[in-house]
CSV table of C-alpha atoms in Angstrom, one decimal:
chain,number,residue,atom,x,y,z
H,1,UNK,CA,-25.8,-23.9,-30.9
H,2,UNK,CA,-26.8,-25.2,-27.4
H,3,UNK,CA,-23.8,-27.7,-27.5
H,4,UNK,CA,-21.3,-25.0,-28.5
H,5,UNK,CA,-22.8,-22.4,-26.0
H,6,UNK,CA,-21.6,-25.5,-23.3
H,7,UNK,CA,-18.2,-25.4,-25.0
H,8,UNK,CA,-18.1,-21.5,-25.2
H,9,UNK,CA,-19.9,-19.1,-23.0
H,10,UNK,CA,-19.0,-15.9,-24.4
H,11,UNK,CA,-21.5,-16.3,-27.2
H,12,UNK,CA,-24.7,-14.6,-28.3
H,13,UNK,CA,-27.0,-16.0,-31.0
H,14,UNK,CA,-29.0,-13.9,-33.3
H,15,UNK,CA,-31.8,-15.5,-35.4
H,16,UNK,CA,-34.4,-12.9,-36.3
H,17,UNK,CA,-36.6,-15.3,-38.4
H,18,UNK,CA,-36.8,-17.6,-35.4
H,19,UNK,CA,-40.6,-18.0,-34.3
H,20,UNK,CA,-40.3,-19.7,-30.9
H,21,UNK,CA,-38.7,-17.7,-28.2
H,22,UNK,CA,-37.7,-19.8,-25.4
H,23,UNK,CA,-37.3,-18.1,-22.2
H,24,UNK,CA,-34.5,-20.6,-21.1
H,25,UNK,CA,-32.0,-19.0,-23.7
H,26,UNK,CA,-31.2,-15.5,-22.7
H,27,UNK,CA,-28.0,-15.6,-25.1
H,28,UNK,CA,-30.4,-16.5,-28.0
H,29,UNK,CA,-31.6,-13.4,-29.5
H,30,UNK,CA,-34.8,-13.3,-31.9
H,31,UNK,CA,-35.0,-9.5,-32.1
H,32,UNK,CA,-36.3,-8.6,-35.8
H,33,UNK,CA,-34.8,-5.2,-36.8
H,34,UNK,CA,-37.4,-2.5,-38.0
H,35,UNK,CA,-35.8,-1.7,-41.3
H,36,UNK,CA,-33.8,-3.2,-43.9
H,37,UNK,CA,-31.0,-0.9,-43.0
H,38,UNK,CA,-31.3,-1.7,-39.3
H,39,UNK,CA,-31.0,-5.2,-40.2
H,40,UNK,CA,-27.6,-4.8,-42.4
H,41,UNK,CA,-26.0,-2.6,-39.6
H,42,UNK,CA,-26.9,-5.6,-37.2
H,43,UNK,CA,-25.1,-8.2,-39.4
H,44,UNK,CA,-22.2,-5.9,-39.8
H,45,UNK,CA,-21.7,-6.2,-35.9
H,46,UNK,CA,-21.7,-10.2,-36.2
H,47,UNK,CA,-18.4,-11.9,-36.0
H,48,UNK,CA,-19.9,-14.8,-38.0
H,49,UNK,CA,-22.7,-16.4,-39.8
H,50,UNK,CA,-23.7,-20.0,-39.8
H,51,UNK,CA,-25.8,-21.5,-42.4
H,52,UNK,CA,-27.5,-24.9,-41.7
H,53,UNK,CA,-28.8,-27.3,-44.1
H,54,UNK,CA,-31.3,-25.7,-46.6
H,55,UNK,CA,-35.0,-26.0,-45.4
H,56,UNK,CA,-36.1,-22.9,-47.4
H,57,UNK,CA,-34.5,-20.6,-50.1
H,58,UNK,CA,-34.5,-17.9,-47.2
H,59,UNK,CA,-31.1,-19.3,-46.0
H,60,UNK,CA,-29.5,-18.3,-49.1
H,61,UNK,CA,-30.7,-14.8,-49.2
H,62,UNK,CA,-29.7,-14.8,-45.4
H,63,UNK,CA,-26.1,-15.9,-46.4
H,64,UNK,CA,-25.5,-13.3,-49.2
H,65,UNK,CA,-27.1,-10.6,-46.9
H,66,UNK,CA,-24.1,-11.7,-44.5
H,67,UNK,CA,-21.5,-11.6,-46.6
H,68,UNK,CA,-22.2,-8.2,-48.4
H,69,UNK,CA,-22.2,-6.9,-44.9
H,70,UNK,CA,-18.7,-8.5,-44.3
H,71,UNK,CA,-20.1,-11.5,-42.0
H,72,UNK,CA,-17.8,-14.5,-42.6
H,73,UNK,CA,-20.0,-17.4,-43.2
H,74,UNK,CA,-19.7,-21.2,-42.3
H,75,UNK,CA,-22.1,-23.6,-44.4
H,76,UNK,CA,-23.5,-26.9,-43.3
H,77,UNK,CA,-22.4,-29.0,-46.4
H,78,UNK,CA,-24.5,-28.8,-49.3
H,79,UNK,CA,-24.6,-28.4,-52.8
H,80,UNK,CA,-26.4,-25.1,-53.0
H,81,UNK,CA,-24.0,-23.3,-50.8
H,82,UNK,CA,-21.2,-24.3,-53.1
H,83,UNK,CA,-22.7,-22.2,-55.9
H,84,UNK,CA,-22.9,-19.3,-53.3
H,85,UNK,CA,-19.4,-19.5,-52.1
H,86,UNK,CA,-17.3,-22.6,-53.6
H,87,UNK,CA,-14.2,-22.1,-51.8
H,88,UNK,CA,-15.9,-21.2,-48.4
H,89,UNK,CA,-16.0,-22.6,-45.1
H,90,UNK,CA,-18.1,-26.1,-45.0
H,91,UNK,CA,-18.8,-28.3,-42.2
H,92,UNK,CA,-20.2,-31.9,-41.9
H,93,UNK,CA,-19.7,-32.7,-38.1
H,94,UNK,CA,-20.3,-30.7,-35.2
H,95,UNK,CA,-16.6,-30.9,-34.2
H,96,UNK,CA,-15.6,-29.4,-37.3
H,97,UNK,CA,-18.1,-26.4,-36.8
H,98,UNK,CA,-16.8,-25.8,-33.4
H,99,UNK,CA,-13.1,-25.8,-34.8
H,100,UNK,CA,-14.2,-23.1,-37.5
H,101,UNK,CA,-16.1,-21.1,-34.9
H,102,UNK,CA,-13.1,-21.0,-32.2
H,103,UNK,CA,-10.6,-20.0,-34.9
H,104,UNK,CA,-12.8,-17.1,-36.2
H,105,UNK,CA,-13.8,-15.7,-32.7
H,106,UNK,CA,-10.2,-16.1,-31.3
H,107,UNK,CA,-8.3,-14.7,-34.3
H,108,UNK,CA,-9.3,-11.4,-35.1
H,109,UNK,CA,-6.9,-11.3,-38.3
H,110,UNK,CA,-8.5,-14.6,-39.5
H,111,UNK,CA,-11.9,-13.1,-38.9
H,112,UNK,CA,-11.2,-9.8,-40.9
H,113,UNK,CA,-9.4,-11.9,-43.6
H,114,UNK,CA,-12.7,-14.2,-44.1
H,115,UNK,CA,-15.0,-10.7,-43.9
H,116,UNK,CA,-13.0,-9.3,-46.7
H,117,UNK,CA,-13.2,-12.6,-48.7
H,118,UNK,CA,-17.1,-12.4,-48.1
H,119,UNK,CA,-17.5,-9.0,-49.0
H,120,UNK,CA,-15.5,-9.6,-52.4
H,121,UNK,CA,-17.5,-12.7,-53.0
H,122,UNK,CA,-20.8,-11.0,-52.7
H,123,UNK,CA,-19.9,-8.2,-55.1
H,124,UNK,CA,-19.0,-10.9,-57.7
H,125,UNK,CA,-22.2,-12.7,-57.2
H,126,UNK,CA,-23.6,-9.2,-57.8
H,127,UNK,CA,-22.0,-8.8,-60.8
H,128,UNK,CA,-23.0,-12.1,-62.2
H,129,UNK,CA,-26.5,-11.2,-61.3
H,130,UNK,CA,-26.4,-7.9,-63.0
H,131,UNK,CA,-24.7,-9.8,-66.0
H,132,UNK,CA,-27.4,-12.5,-66.2
H,133,UNK,CA,-30.3,-9.8,-66.2
H,134,UNK,CA,-28.6,-8.1,-69.0
H,135,UNK,CA,-28.3,-11.2,-71.1
H,136,UNK,CA,-31.9,-12.2,-70.4
H,137,UNK,CA,-33.1,-8.7,-71.1
H,138,UNK,CA,-31.4,-9.0,-74.5
H,139,UNK,CA,-32.7,-12.3,-75.3
H,140,UNK,CA,-36.2,-11.2,-74.4
H,141,UNK,CA,-35.9,-8.3,-76.8
H,142,UNK,CA,-34.7,-10.4,-79.6
């Protein structure tokens, strides 16, 4: 994100799980919200979310949290993210990420369209989870 900040100065990055606050980066917010509701409300204010390569399963939870709150997601190329959003925005190279970010941040209609798609995909994931839980429950009772 430091490279993107050089490209574009009007951004602020929020990473509430980041442990090492760097005083040199005032645009990098590591504030943890006091409640799940406050966390969701802050996600709803975000213009876009970025999912780096999976280093722990928390990133997948973060992605679905963002999506259900209408935050469009950009995923670094990874099979595990294709399960979350097969038709999503994926990048392999930094220049591709920058182009996607620029389009989302500069084109409000595009961002809103992606926001609506994120919410719809989150609903579908939730319905699939509910369906799978019901099937598992039925199998356990049999």
